[in-house]
PDB file of N, CA and C in Angstrom:
ATOM      1  N   MET G   1      25.818   5.816 -12.026  1.00 93.00           N
ATOM      2  CA  MET G   1      25.044   5.380 -12.736  1.00 93.00           C
ATOM      3  C   MET G   1      23.506   5.514 -12.987  1.00 93.00           C
ATOM      4  N   LEU G   2      23.216   5.105 -14.342  1.00 95.00           N
ATOM      5  CA  LEU G   2      22.276   5.566 -15.091  1.00 95.00           C
ATOM      6  C   LEU G   2      21.293   5.088 -14.764  1.00 95.00           C
ATOM      7  N   ILE G   3      20.142   5.087 -14.890  1.00 95.00           N
ATOM      8  CA  ILE G   3      18.571   4.225 -14.600  1.00 95.00           C
ATOM      9  C   ILE G   3      17.871   5.138 -15.429  1.00 95.00           C
ATOM     10  N   TYR G   4      16.707   3.998 -16.434  1.00 97.00           N
ATOM     11  CA  TYR G   4      16.556   4.027 -17.487  1.00 97.00           C
ATOM     12  C   TYR G   4      15.116   3.605 -17.354  1.00 97.00           C
ATOM     13  N   ARG G   5      13.875   3.879 -17.663  1.00 96.00           N
ATOM     14  CA  ARG G   5      12.617   3.824 -17.208  1.00 96.00           C
ATOM     15  C   ARG G   5      12.108   3.905 -18.716  1.00 96.00           C
ATOM     16  N   PHE G   6      10.895   3.473 -19.342  1.00 97.00           N
ATOM     17  CA  PHE G   6      10.062   3.607 -20.347  1.00 97.00           C
ATOM     18  C   PHE G   6       8.515   3.437 -19.806  1.00 97.00           C
ATOM     19  N   LEU G   7       7.553   4.510 -19.659  1.00 97.00           N
ATOM     20  CA  LEU G   7       6.714   4.247 -18.816  1.00 97.00           C
ATOM     21  C   LEU G   7       5.533   4.375 -20.380  1.00 97.00           C
ATOM     22  N   THR G   8       4.572   3.985 -19.592  1.00 97.00           N
ATOM     23  CA  THR G   8       3.626   3.870 -20.834  1.00 97.00           C
ATOM     24  C   THR G   8       2.194   3.701 -20.522  1.00 97.00           C
ATOM     25  N   GLY G   9       1.008   4.413 -21.114  1.00 96.00           N
ATOM     26  CA  GLY G   9      -0.297   4.036 -20.616  1.00 96.00           C
ATOM     27  C   GLY G   9      -1.004   4.788 -21.615  1.00 96.00           C
ATOM     28  N   GLU G  10      -1.965   4.156 -21.202  1.00 95.00           N
ATOM     29  CA  GLU G  10      -3.133   5.195 -22.640  1.00 95.00           C
ATOM     30  C   GLU G  10      -3.192   6.816 -22.393  1.00 95.00           C
ATOM     31  N   ASP G  11      -3.737   7.111 -23.816  1.00 93.00           N
ATOM     32  CA  ASP G  11      -3.645   8.883 -23.692  1.00 93.00           C
ATOM     33  C   ASP G  11      -4.863   9.211 -22.979  1.00 93.00           C
ATOM     34  N   THR G  12      -4.359   9.654 -21.569  1.00 94.00           N
ATOM     35  CA  THR G  12      -5.323  10.189 -20.494  1.00 94.00           C
ATOM     36  C   THR G  12      -4.542  10.645 -19.564  1.00 94.00           C
ATOM     37  N   SER G  13      -5.166  11.778 -18.646  1.00 96.00           N
ATOM     38  CA  SER G  13      -4.675  12.795 -18.079  1.00 96.00           C
ATOM     39  C   SER G  13      -3.674  11.625 -17.062  1.00 96.00           C
ATOM     40  N   ALA G  14      -4.029  10.628 -16.905  1.00 97.00           N
ATOM     41  CA  ALA G  14      -3.329   9.471 -15.581  1.00 97.00           C
ATOM     42  C   ALA G  14      -1.973   9.598 -16.132  1.00 97.00           C
ATOM     43  N   PHE G  15      -1.820   8.923 -17.599  1.00 97.00           N
ATOM     44  CA  PHE G  15      -0.374   9.010 -18.075  1.00 97.00           C
ATOM     45  C   PHE G  15       0.191  10.551 -17.930  1.00 97.00           C
ATOM     46  N   CYS G  16      -0.132  11.382 -18.103  1.00 96.00           N
ATOM     47  CA  CYS G  16       0.303  12.385 -17.919  1.00 96.00           C
ATOM     48  C   CYS G  16       0.756  13.030 -15.921  1.00 96.00           C
ATOM     49  N   HIS G  17      -0.066  12.081 -15.619  1.00 97.00           N
ATOM     50  CA  HIS G  17       0.550  12.566 -13.792  1.00 97.00           C
ATOM     51  C   HIS G  17       1.571  11.333 -13.700  1.00 97.00           C
ATOM     52  N   LYS G  18       1.689  10.210 -14.763  1.00 97.00           N
ATOM     53  CA  LYS G  18       2.732   9.016 -14.202  1.00 97.00           C
ATOM     54  C   LYS G  18       3.617   9.875 -14.390  1.00 97.00           C
ATOM     55  N   VAL G  19       4.191  10.689 -15.726  1.00 97.00           N
ATOM     56  CA  VAL G  19       5.361  11.411 -15.983  1.00 97.00           C
ATOM     57  C   VAL G  19       5.418  12.423 -15.120  1.00 97.00           C
ATOM     58  N   THR G  20       4.821  13.136 -15.023  1.00 97.00           N
ATOM     59  CA  THR G  20       4.621  14.022 -13.921  1.00 97.00           C
ATOM     60  C   THR G  20       5.463  13.857 -12.771  1.00 97.00           C
ATOM     61  N   LYS G  21       4.933  12.755 -12.090  1.00 96.00           N
ATOM     62  CA  LYS G  21       5.145  12.499 -10.854  1.00 96.00           C
ATOM     63  C   LYS G  21       6.452  11.409 -10.829  1.00 96.00           C
ATOM     64  N   ALA G  22       7.054  10.859 -12.135  1.00 96.00           N
ATOM     65  CA  ALA G  22       8.824  10.647 -12.114  1.00 96.00           C
ATOM     66  C   ALA G  22       9.598  11.646 -12.269  1.00 96.00           C
ATOM     67  N   LEU G  23       9.280  12.890 -12.681  1.00 97.00           N
ATOM     68  CA  LEU G  23       9.687  14.382 -12.913  1.00 97.00           C
ATOM     69  C   LEU G  23      10.043  14.663 -11.548  1.00 97.00           C
ATOM     70  N   SER G  24       9.242  14.564 -10.783  1.00 96.00           N
ATOM     71  CA  SER G  24       8.901  15.207  -9.157  1.00 96.00           C
ATOM     72  C   SER G  24      10.013  14.650  -8.746  1.00 96.00           C
ATOM     73  N   GLU G  25      10.245  13.195  -9.007  1.00 94.00           N
ATOM     74  CA  GLU G  25      11.107  12.152  -8.371  1.00 94.00           C
ATOM     75  C   GLU G  25      12.291  12.335  -8.712  1.00 94.00           C
ATOM     76  N   GLY G  26      12.647  13.536  -9.941  1.00 94.00           N
ATOM     77  CA  GLY G  26      14.535  13.048  -9.883  1.00 94.00           C
ATOM     78  C   GLY G  26      14.535  12.339 -11.175  1.00 94.00           C
ATOM     79  N   TRP G  27      13.630  12.217 -11.996  1.00 97.00           N
ATOM     80  CA  TRP G  27      13.684  11.632 -13.226  1.00 97.00           C
ATOM     81  C   TRP G  27      13.691  12.610 -14.345  1.00 97.00           C
ATOM     82  N   GLN G  28      14.572  12.335 -15.359  1.00 98.00           N
ATOM     83  CA  GLN G  28      14.335  13.187 -16.570  1.00 98.00           C
ATOM     84  C   GLN G  28      13.969  12.480 -17.922  1.00 98.00           C
ATOM     85  N   LEU G  29      13.528  13.384 -18.762  1.00 98.00           N
ATOM     86  CA  LEU G  29      12.657  12.713 -19.901  1.00 98.00           C
ATOM     87  C   LEU G  29      14.187  12.239 -21.086  1.00 98.00           C
ATOM     88  N   HIS G  30      14.034  11.710 -21.762  1.00 98.00           N
ATOM     89  CA  HIS G  30      15.306  11.300 -22.127  1.00 98.00           C
ATOM     90  C   HIS G  30      14.279  10.450 -23.892  1.00 98.00           C
ATOM     91  N   GLY G  31      14.727  11.632 -24.679  1.00 97.00           N
ATOM     92  CA  GLY G  31      13.955  11.607 -25.966  1.00 97.00           C
ATOM     93  C   GLY G  31      12.586  12.111 -26.030  1.00 97.00           C
ATOM     94  N   SER G  32      12.290  11.687 -27.261  1.00 97.00           N
ATOM     95  CA  SER G  32      11.107  12.242 -27.895  1.00 97.00           C
ATOM     96  C   SER G  32       9.734  11.090 -27.341  1.00 97.00           C
ATOM     97  N   PRO G  33       8.813  11.695 -26.940  1.00 96.00           N
ATOM     98  CA  PRO G  33       7.733  10.666 -26.560  1.00 96.00           C
ATOM     99  C   PRO G  33       7.388   9.834 -27.662  1.00 96.00           C
ATOM    100  N   SER G  34       6.078   8.947 -27.301  1.00 97.00           N
ATOM    101  CA  SER G  34       5.653   7.981 -28.663  1.00 97.00           C
ATOM    102  C   SER G  34       4.207   8.297 -28.772  1.00 97.00           C
ATOM    103  N   TYR G  35       3.460   8.056 -29.590  1.00 96.00           N
ATOM    104  CA  TYR G  35       2.053   8.040 -29.460  1.00 96.00           C
ATOM    105  C   TYR G  35       1.591   6.589 -30.441  1.00 96.00           C
ATOM    106  N   ALA G  36       0.957   5.976 -30.347  1.00 97.00           N
ATOM    107  CA  ALA G  36       0.539   4.865 -31.026  1.00 97.00           C
ATOM    108  C   ALA G  36      -1.251   4.868 -30.965  1.00 97.00           C
ATOM    109  N   PHE G  37      -1.153   4.033 -31.847  1.00 97.00           N
ATOM    110  CA  PHE G  37      -2.805   3.633 -31.621  1.00 97.00           C
ATOM    111  C   PHE G  37      -2.329   2.026 -31.725  1.00 97.00           C
ATOM    112  N   ASP G  38      -3.583   1.491 -30.516  1.00 95.00           N
ATOM    113  CA  ASP G  38      -3.961   0.457 -30.020  1.00 95.00           C
ATOM    114  C   ASP G  38      -5.094  -0.606 -30.748  1.00 95.00           C
ATOM    115  N   GLY G  39      -4.776  -1.120 -31.739  1.00 96.00           N
ATOM    116  CA  GLY G  39      -6.291  -1.609 -32.652  1.00 96.00           C
ATOM    117  C   GLY G  39      -6.615  -2.931 -31.864  1.00 96.00           C
ATOM    118  N   ALA G  40      -6.445  -3.453 -30.502  1.00 96.00           N
ATOM    119  CA  ALA G  40      -7.064  -4.740 -30.201  1.00 96.00           C
ATOM    120  C   ALA G  40      -7.748  -3.876 -28.502  1.00 96.00           C
ATOM    121  N   THR G  41      -7.503  -2.354 -28.357  1.00 94.00           N
ATOM    122  CA  THR G  41      -8.383  -2.065 -27.243  1.00 94.00           C
ATOM    123  C   THR G  41      -8.898  -0.378 -28.200  1.00 94.00           C
ATOM    124  N   MET G  42      -8.301  -0.410 -28.988  1.00 95.00           N
ATOM    125  CA  MET G  42      -9.215   0.987 -29.772  1.00 95.00           C
ATOM    126  C   MET G  42      -8.995   2.125 -29.150  1.00 95.00           C
ATOM    127  N   LYS G  43      -7.567   2.128 -28.673  1.00 95.00           N
ATOM    128  CA  LYS G  43      -7.527   3.507 -27.605  1.00 95.00           C
ATOM    129  C   LYS G  43      -5.819   3.504 -28.242  1.00 95.00           C
ATOM    130  N   MET G  44      -6.070   4.830 -28.151  1.00 96.00           N
ATOM    131  CA  MET G  44      -4.640   5.697 -28.425  1.00 96.00           C
ATOM    132  C   MET G  44      -3.297   5.177 -26.949  1.00 96.00           C
ATOM    133  N   LYS G  45      -2.335   4.649 -27.235  1.00 97.00           N
ATOM    134  CA  LYS G  45      -1.099   4.723 -26.155  1.00 97.00           C
ATOM    135  C   LYS G  45       0.210   5.155 -26.373  1.00 97.00           C
ATOM    136  N   CYS G  46       0.482   5.981 -25.057  1.00 97.00           N
ATOM    137  CA  CYS G  46       1.592   6.993 -24.921  1.00 97.00           C
ATOM    138  C   CYS G  46       2.810   6.224 -24.141  1.00 97.00           C
ATOM    139  N   GLY G  47       3.798   6.646 -24.315  1.00 98.00           N
ATOM    140  CA  GLY G  47       5.114   6.406 -24.261  1.00 98.00           C
ATOM    141  C   GLY G  47       6.349   7.328 -23.863  1.00 98.00           C
ATOM    142  N   GLN G  48       6.886   7.596 -22.968  1.00 98.00           N
ATOM    143  CA  GLN G  48       8.226   8.354 -22.132  1.00 98.00           C
ATOM    144  C   GLN G  48       9.233   7.708 -21.708  1.00 98.00           C
ATOM    145  N   ALA G  49       9.970   7.720 -21.909  1.00 98.00           N
ATOM    146  CA  ALA G  49      11.612   7.349 -21.560  1.00 98.00           C
ATOM    147  C   ALA G  49      11.820   8.319 -20.512  1.00 98.00           C
ATOM    148  N   VAL G  50      12.391   7.772 -19.679  1.00 98.00           N
ATOM    149  CA  VAL G  50      12.700   8.502 -18.154  1.00 98.00           C
ATOM    150  C   VAL G  50      13.878   8.203 -17.932  1.00 98.00           C
ATOM    151  N   THR G  51      14.991   8.927 -17.496  1.00 97.00           N
ATOM    152  CA  THR G  51      16.257   8.522 -17.043  1.00 97.00           C
ATOM    153  C   THR G  51      16.623   8.775 -15.288  1.00 97.00           C
ATOM    154  N   ARG G  52      17.433   8.616 -14.957  1.00 96.00           N
ATOM    155  CA  ARG G  52      17.926   9.294 -13.748  1.00 96.00           C
ATOM    156  C   ARG G  52      19.466   8.976 -12.954  1.00 96.00           C
ATOM    157  N   GLU G  53      20.225   9.523 -12.869  1.00 95.00           N
ATOM    158  CA  GLU G  53      21.477   9.414 -12.138  1.00 95.00           C
ATOM    159  C   GLU G  53      21.269   8.736 -10.666  1.00 95.00           C
ATOM    160  N   VAL G  54      21.645   7.820 -10.188  1.00 94.00           N
ATOM    161  CA  VAL G  54      22.177   7.263  -9.100  1.00 94.00           C
ATOM    162  C   VAL G  54      23.004   6.854  -8.720  1.00 94.00           C
ATOM    163  N   ALA G  55      23.719   6.499  -7.313  1.00 92.00           N
ATOM    164  CA  ALA G  55      25.212   6.669  -6.463  1.00 92.00           C
ATOM    165  C   ALA G  55      25.334   5.150  -7.503  1.00 92.00           C
ATOM    166  N   ASP G  56      26.688   5.419  -7.908  1.00 93.00           N
ATOM    167  CA  ASP G  56      27.312   4.052  -8.328  1.00 93.00           C
ATOM    168  C   ASP G  56      27.089   3.095  -7.316  1.00 93.00           C
ATOM    169  N   GLN G  57      26.174   2.174  -7.935  1.00 91.00           N
ATOM    170  CA  GLN G  57      25.945   0.621  -6.735  1.00 91.00           C
ATOM    171  C   GLN G  57      26.052  -0.496  -7.981  1.00 91.00           C
ATOM    172  N   PRO G  58      26.026  -1.960  -7.285  1.00 91.00           N
ATOM    173  CA  PRO G  58      26.021  -3.171  -8.377  1.00 91.00           C
ATOM    174  C   PRO G  58      24.510  -3.143  -8.522  1.00 91.00           C
ATOM    175  N   TYR G  59      23.950  -3.163 -10.150  1.00 92.00           N
ATOM    176  CA  TYR G  59      23.224  -3.213 -10.730  1.00 92.00           C
ATOM    177  C   TYR G  59      22.094  -4.632 -10.849  1.00 92.00           C
ATOM    178  N   ASP G  60      21.135  -4.579  -9.654  1.00 93.00           N
ATOM    179  CA  ASP G  60      20.366  -5.760  -9.445  1.00 93.00           C
ATOM    180  C   ASP G  60      19.039  -6.096 -10.405  1.00 93.00           C
ATOM    181  N   PRO G  61      18.591  -6.515 -11.577  1.00 94.00           N
ATOM    182  CA  PRO G  61      17.590  -6.814 -12.343  1.00 94.00           C
ATOM    183  C   PRO G  61      16.145  -7.229 -11.774  1.00 94.00           C
ATOM    184  N   ASP G  62      16.598  -7.633  -9.836  1.00 95.00           N
ATOM    185  CA  ASP G  62      15.345  -8.515  -9.636  1.00 95.00           C
ATOM    186  C   ASP G  62      15.310  -6.958  -8.738  1.00 95.00           C
ATOM    187  N   ARG G  63      15.751  -6.023  -8.857  1.00 93.00           N
ATOM    188  CA  ARG G  63      15.401  -4.705  -7.836  1.00 93.00           C
ATOM    189  C   ARG G  63      14.903  -3.583  -8.606  1.00 93.00           C
ATOM    190  N   LYS G  64      13.221  -3.091  -7.897  1.00 91.00           N
ATOM    191  CA  LYS G  64      12.730  -2.140  -8.689  1.00 91.00           C
ATOM    192  C   LYS G  64      13.591  -1.348  -8.826  1.00 91.00           C
ATOM    193  N   LEU G  65      13.549  -0.117 -10.316  1.00 90.00           N
ATOM    194  CA  LEU G  65      14.258   0.786 -10.186  1.00 90.00           C
ATOM    195  C   LEU G  65      13.913   1.844 -10.018  1.00 90.00           C
ATOM    196  N   THR G  66      12.653   2.062  -8.708  1.00 86.00           N
ATOM    197  CA  THR G  66      12.382   3.134  -7.880  1.00 86.00           C
ATOM    198  C   THR G  66      12.985   3.110  -6.851  1.00 86.00           C
ATOM    199  N   ASP G  67      13.692   1.564  -6.444  1.00 88.00           N
ATOM    200  CA  ASP G  67      14.514   1.834  -5.319  1.00 88.00           C
ATOM    201  C   ASP G  67      15.922   1.829  -5.259  1.00 88.00           C
ATOM    202  N   TYR G  68      16.108   2.221  -6.239  1.00 88.00           N
ATOM    203  CA  TYR G  68      18.008   2.926  -6.723  1.00 88.00           C
ATOM    204  C   TYR G  68      17.863   4.371  -5.712  1.00 88.00           C
ATOM    205  N   VAL G  69      18.941   4.593  -5.282  1.00 85.00           N
ATOM    206  CA  VAL G  69      18.594   6.340  -4.743  1.00 85.00           C
ATOM    207  C   VAL G  69      20.187   6.642  -4.828  1.00 85.00           C
TER     208      VAL G  69
END
């Protein structure tokens, strides 16, 4: 089963660390990153989709995606 996450955050090194952590846990980049200005906070925001292949199992929307193995 393929699972999907969309990581978001302010344009800081913390966002890069969030993506790097996901990659180190077996997630793979999916598509291009996004970058947008948030007029409410007056800051730039980043987003990156990641996917990971896990063993076939029933999908449970109440389960955290990071708990799938």
